[in-house]
Amino acid sequence: MDIVNYGVIGCGMMGQEHLRNIALLPGARVAAIFEPNELQAAAAKAIAPNAKLVGSVPELLAMEEIDCLLIVSPNHMHIPQFEEIASIRPLPLLIEKPLYTDPAQAAKVADLAAKYPAPVWVAMEYRYMPPVQTFVEQVQAATGGVKMLSIREHRFPFLPKVGDWNRFNRYTGGTLVEKCCHFFDLMRLILQSDPVRVMASAGQEVNHLDERYGEETPDIWDSAFVITEFASGARAMLELCMYAEGARYQEEICAVGPTGKIESFVPGPGRFWPTHLGAPPVPRVVISPRSPKGPQEVEIPVDPTILEAGDHNGSTFYQHARFLEIVRNGGTPDVALVDGAWAVKMGLAAQKSALTGKSVDLV
């Protein structure tokens, strides 16, 4: 097909990032948008002026020209909309993380995975950040086989969203699902192994405590330590702090093995970097062999046009480029439903561990 026509479901902040990146891709266009919030729909229309605004998922699916679908709605709506699509017109689908939010939905995901006839790609943008891709490509050679993996995200608090849905666990799945499924996915990707046990300590220490929505105070956590043991024998740790936006780098990933160490440093969104500090930091990767000693550092710059299209270090663009290959030519998604499901399963286990003070076995 010469032009791939997207139908987009949900166009809040992240949905609009997707629109800007699709606009940069040759041979791709947004043909239809379903966004029930009038302000967000108007903002989406400004980014994709040739897209048709529709009033429902069925109306969008009735448009014959649609070639593929993108779900970017609030977390708790992902599975109901996925099921609706499956029952009406199961087209190739890119569905934002987290795949689901409620443990009771795991069986529905397994059923959809078994029966859905078209490719389904779970959006895990962090895989496609150029410094993370370099890290993944080099990690085995740099370490001689990873024994210890740590991921640190020190970042800004949750941003305002339509209807304030991201302030409450019942809509998000909890911080360790909503925010951290990215990192649990990276752990499985880097270690090429599945987790067997999760231990966590987490809570709401600083953010959103003075906010009120109706009679409710937000219950979304802002910090955590999570330790995960893998079937391979490797161990991984996540450190999350969502009141540390003053840091030079937002994500730091470190893997160590018998022959050396590799690190990746990823800055946060450029729009948040103070102008008086000059140009934003450039991503970098550092490899530190044990013998002969001598760290080797390389910067991993990102095309400025792609960088400005979103808040995820260019990754949304590169993810869509790969998804379009699948839509045009067929093949297997990089991030399948089983990967998205594992990331949620790990997040839910971490939430449970933090609440109970006990480790959670996954096998």
XYZ file of C-alpha atoms in Angstrom:
363
model
C 0.000 0.000 0.000
C 1.277 3.476 -0.885
C -0.369 5.295 2.015
C -1.129 3.695 5.386
C -4.227 5.236 6.971
C -4.349 5.246 10.768
C -7.461 5.311 12.890
C -6.569 6.779 16.286
C -8.560 6.159 19.462
C -7.731 8.702 22.148
C -5.817 11.938 21.523
C -4.802 13.422 24.832
C -1.192 14.358 25.544
C 0.340 11.040 24.441
C -2.079 10.660 21.554
C -0.992 14.042 20.216
C 2.642 12.944 20.423
C 1.714 9.967 18.255
C 0.012 12.297 15.749
C 3.098 14.494 15.440
C 5.310 11.478 14.823
C 2.995 9.845 12.293
C 3.099 13.158 10.386
C 6.875 12.734 10.004
C 6.615 9.254 8.475
C 6.621 8.954 4.667
C 3.547 7.160 3.372
C 1.509 7.436 6.574
C -1.429 9.627 7.537
C -4.070 9.872 10.240
C -7.435 9.372 8.535
C -9.742 9.319 11.564
C -9.704 10.256 15.248
C -12.069 9.313 18.051
C -11.555 11.649 20.994
C -14.629 12.407 23.125
C -13.133 15.441 24.889
C -13.851 18.523 22.759
C -10.705 20.436 23.728
C -8.419 17.484 23.053
C -10.239 16.704 19.800
C -9.679 20.295 18.635
C -5.984 20.074 19.542
C -5.699 16.783 17.662
C -7.426 18.259 14.619
C -4.893 21.090 14.599
C -2.062 18.534 14.373
C -3.827 16.295 11.823
C -6.127 18.699 9.935
C -7.107 16.160 7.270
C -8.284 13.570 9.782
C -12.009 13.031 10.267
C -13.291 13.379 13.827
C -15.758 10.579 14.631
C -18.088 9.957 17.550
C -17.342 6.347 18.454
C -15.076 3.373 17.911
C -17.662 1.625 15.652
C -17.926 4.766 13.490
C -14.163 4.822 13.101
C -14.057 1.131 12.209
C -16.754 1.647 9.567
C -14.390 3.800 7.497
C -13.160 1.488 4.736
C -9.927 3.394 4.144
C -8.576 2.672 7.635
C -5.598 0.278 7.425
C -4.457 0.110 11.057
C -5.429 1.273 14.506
C -3.798 3.040 17.438
C -5.250 2.977 20.974
C -4.006 5.838 23.180
C -6.966 6.139 25.531
C -6.743 6.115 29.358
C -5.297 2.859 30.714
C -8.525 1.346 32.028
C -10.149 1.651 28.593
C -7.527 -0.337 26.664
C -8.998 -3.816 27.039
C -12.682 -2.843 26.525
C -11.730 -1.010 23.326
C -9.481 -3.876 22.208
C -12.414 -6.268 22.678
C -14.717 -3.927 20.761
C -12.291 -3.796 17.845
C -11.880 -7.582 17.880
C -15.648 -8.046 17.627
C -16.164 -5.574 14.755
C -13.074 -5.263 12.533
C -9.744 -6.635 13.807
C -7.158 -4.557 11.970
C -3.404 -4.339 12.755
C -3.210 -2.607 16.115
C -0.700 -0.571 18.084
C -1.981 -0.362 21.660
C -0.381 1.887 24.247
C 1.010 0.546 27.491
C -0.046 -0.680 29.956
C -1.883 -3.423 28.102
C -4.273 -3.889 31.017
C -4.754 -2.656 34.593
C -6.772 -5.269 36.487
C -5.533 -8.812 37.265
C -8.978 -10.067 36.245
C -8.250 -8.917 32.669
C -5.295 -11.284 32.226
C -7.581 -14.071 30.965
C -9.164 -11.685 28.443
C -5.716 -10.778 27.129
C -4.826 -14.451 26.696
C -8.080 -15.034 24.807
C -7.483 -12.040 22.533
C -3.925 -13.199 21.877
C -5.207 -16.609 20.793
C -7.993 -15.337 18.530
C -7.094 -11.909 17.142
C -6.218 -12.479 13.468
C -4.058 -9.392 12.842
C -0.749 -8.225 14.352
C -0.975 -6.494 17.742
C 1.973 -4.382 18.896
C 2.135 -3.130 22.501
C 3.653 0.360 22.587
C 6.809 0.262 24.697
C 8.525 3.443 23.554
C 11.534 3.120 25.847
C 12.841 0.209 23.757
C 13.289 2.599 20.836
C 15.190 5.423 22.504
C 18.458 5.507 20.504
C 20.732 5.283 23.592
C 18.684 2.352 24.902
C 18.852 0.604 21.541
C 22.639 1.024 21.564
C 22.745 -0.329 25.125
C 20.706 -3.405 24.147
C 22.856 -4.040 21.072
C 26.103 -3.864 23.068
C 25.110 -5.303 26.450
C 26.163 -8.925 25.960
C 29.539 -8.089 24.433
C 30.212 -5.421 27.066
C 29.366 -7.575 30.087
C 30.050 -11.150 29.040
C 26.496 -11.966 30.140
C 24.479 -9.752 32.491
C 24.413 -10.744 36.154
C 23.155 -7.457 37.620
C 20.887 -4.896 35.967
C 19.688 -1.627 37.465
C 17.329 0.964 36.035
C 16.881 4.373 37.640
C 14.237 6.895 36.637
C 14.387 10.241 38.424
C 11.766 12.430 36.820
C 8.931 14.942 37.095
C 5.569 14.130 38.737
C 2.593 12.824 36.791
C 1.304 15.576 34.506
C -2.348 16.685 34.456
C -4.556 14.499 32.234
C -8.147 14.792 31.030
C -10.486 13.927 33.891
C -7.480 13.458 36.200
C -7.630 9.715 35.585
C -3.893 9.320 36.201
C -4.257 10.351 39.842
C -5.979 7.124 40.923
C -4.887 3.493 41.022
C -8.288 2.231 39.902
C -7.781 3.856 36.494
C -4.027 3.455 36.048
C -3.318 0.049 37.568
C -0.972 1.811 40.001
C 2.337 3.582 39.389
C 4.301 0.328 39.133
C 1.989 -0.699 36.281
C 1.275 2.655 34.629
C 4.766 4.112 34.752
C 7.044 1.161 35.341
C 5.774 -1.432 32.857
C 8.289 0.188 30.459
C 11.141 -0.791 32.740
C 9.924 -4.300 33.447
C 9.697 -4.788 29.679
C 13.288 -3.555 29.318
C 14.440 -5.994 32.008
C 13.033 -8.976 30.087
C 14.437 -7.628 26.806
C 17.944 -7.024 28.175
C 18.174 -10.229 30.209
C 16.363 -12.441 27.668
C 14.754 -14.247 30.588
C 11.458 -14.256 32.478
C 11.083 -13.172 36.117
C 10.415 -15.637 38.911
C 10.151 -13.396 41.997
C 9.446 -9.736 42.765
C 10.078 -7.709 45.943
C 9.159 -4.035 46.331
C 8.954 -1.113 48.706
C 6.976 1.880 47.452
C 4.652 4.675 48.467
C 3.284 8.178 48.019
C 5.702 10.460 49.839
C 5.589 13.915 48.240
C 3.406 14.334 45.151
C -0.332 15.107 44.869
C -0.952 14.942 48.638
C -2.536 18.407 48.663
C -4.743 17.776 45.622
C -8.479 17.048 45.877
C -10.798 15.683 43.209
C -14.317 15.759 44.578
C -13.933 14.201 47.996
C -10.849 12.191 47.041
C -7.105 12.599 47.461
C -4.936 10.953 44.795
C -3.544 7.561 45.810
C -0.920 7.227 43.067
C 2.600 6.405 44.332
C 5.606 8.579 43.531
C 8.610 6.442 44.523
C 9.711 2.820 44.681
C 12.479 0.265 44.836
C 11.744 -3.014 43.055
C 14.029 -6.070 43.001
C 13.313 -8.853 40.516
C 14.938 -12.286 40.256
C 15.026 -13.973 36.854
C 15.043 -17.583 35.712
C 18.527 -17.060 34.255
C 19.886 -16.288 37.732
C 20.277 -12.574 36.969
C 18.887 -9.916 39.284
C 17.417 -6.561 38.329
C 16.502 -3.485 40.332
C 14.291 -0.512 39.556
C 14.624 2.792 41.406
C 11.825 5.261 40.721
C 11.538 8.800 42.079
C 8.957 11.177 40.633
C 10.087 14.286 42.492
C 13.594 14.528 41.060
C 13.134 16.505 37.826
C 16.201 18.613 38.584
C 18.502 15.801 37.455
C 20.612 16.069 34.296
C 19.498 12.617 33.133
C 16.058 11.146 33.609
C 16.842 7.480 32.947
C 20.058 5.663 33.815
C 20.494 1.992 32.958
C 23.445 -0.091 34.146
C 24.313 -3.723 33.445
C 27.288 -5.597 34.902
C 28.734 -9.005 34.068
C 31.973 -10.926 34.490
C 33.858 -8.951 31.826
C 32.571 -5.433 32.259
C 29.882 -2.844 32.696
C 27.704 -0.781 30.357
C 25.649 2.303 31.179
C 23.094 4.365 29.275
C 22.125 7.922 30.208
C 18.921 9.405 28.783
C 17.809 13.015 29.376
C 14.191 13.949 29.995
C 11.995 15.987 27.622
C 13.860 18.916 26.113
C 10.890 21.231 26.702
C 11.468 20.907 30.457
C 15.184 21.791 30.322
C 15.802 25.339 31.633
C 16.986 27.622 28.812
C 19.450 29.440 31.073
C 21.415 26.177 31.372
C 22.107 26.113 27.642
C 21.514 23.154 25.346
C 19.838 20.075 26.866
C 22.067 17.095 27.720
C 22.873 14.625 24.951
C 22.228 10.906 25.561
C 25.324 8.811 26.039
C 26.469 5.236 26.500
C 29.549 4.257 28.534
C 31.269 0.852 28.369
C 33.740 0.028 31.156
C 35.678 -3.226 30.626
C 37.386 -4.877 33.589
C 40.533 -5.626 31.627
C 42.115 -3.596 30.224
C 40.514 -0.859 32.311
C 39.368 2.267 30.529
C 35.790 3.565 30.133
C 34.712 4.212 26.546
C 32.040 6.886 26.156
C 29.979 7.777 23.094
C 27.247 10.358 22.636
C 24.038 9.229 20.905
C 22.419 12.369 19.451
C 18.857 12.292 18.124
C 17.599 14.117 15.025
C 16.236 17.470 16.339
C 13.037 17.262 14.272
C 12.223 13.839 15.679
C 13.232 14.930 19.173
C 10.844 17.885 19.088
C 7.899 15.685 18.064
C 7.588 14.123 21.516
C 8.846 13.633 25.045
C 10.478 10.222 24.653
C 13.874 10.866 23.063
C 12.659 10.159 19.527
C 11.403 6.690 20.370
C 7.788 7.204 19.288
C 8.935 7.911 15.724
C 11.200 4.856 15.535
C 8.494 2.627 17.010
C 5.979 3.754 14.383
C 8.500 3.171 11.610
C 8.820 -0.457 12.723
C 5.052 -0.858 13.181
C 4.453 0.428 9.637
C 6.770 -2.261 8.269
C 4.507 -4.868 9.873
C 1.359 -3.216 8.511
C 2.766 -3.063 4.985
C 4.644 -6.331 4.782
C 3.410 -8.538 7.605
C 5.637 -10.137 10.199
C 5.878 -10.406 13.965
C 5.655 -7.316 16.208
C 8.737 -6.532 18.277
C 6.531 -6.196 21.358
C 3.830 -8.852 21.264
C 0.848 -9.279 23.562
C 2.817 -11.729 25.676
C 5.456 -9.039 26.288
C 2.869 -6.443 27.232
C 1.176 -8.941 29.534
C 4.452 -9.835 31.282
C 5.207 -6.161 31.929
C 1.821 -5.679 33.599
C 2.149 -8.932 35.543
C 5.472 -7.740 36.957
C 4.011 -4.342 37.845
C 1.014 -5.847 39.597
C 3.308 -8.198 41.532
C 5.441 -5.229 42.607
C 2.339 -3.341 43.744
C 1.245 -6.378 45.760
C 4.678 -6.860 47.297
C 4.865 -3.227 48.394
C 1.399 -3.410 49.951
C 1.968 -6.705 51.779
C 5.655 -6.452 52.637
C 6.213 -9.903 51.131
C 7.905 -11.159 47.975
C 5.634 -12.389 45.177
C 6.449 -15.542 43.214
C 5.578 -15.419 39.515
C 6.003 -19.124 38.718
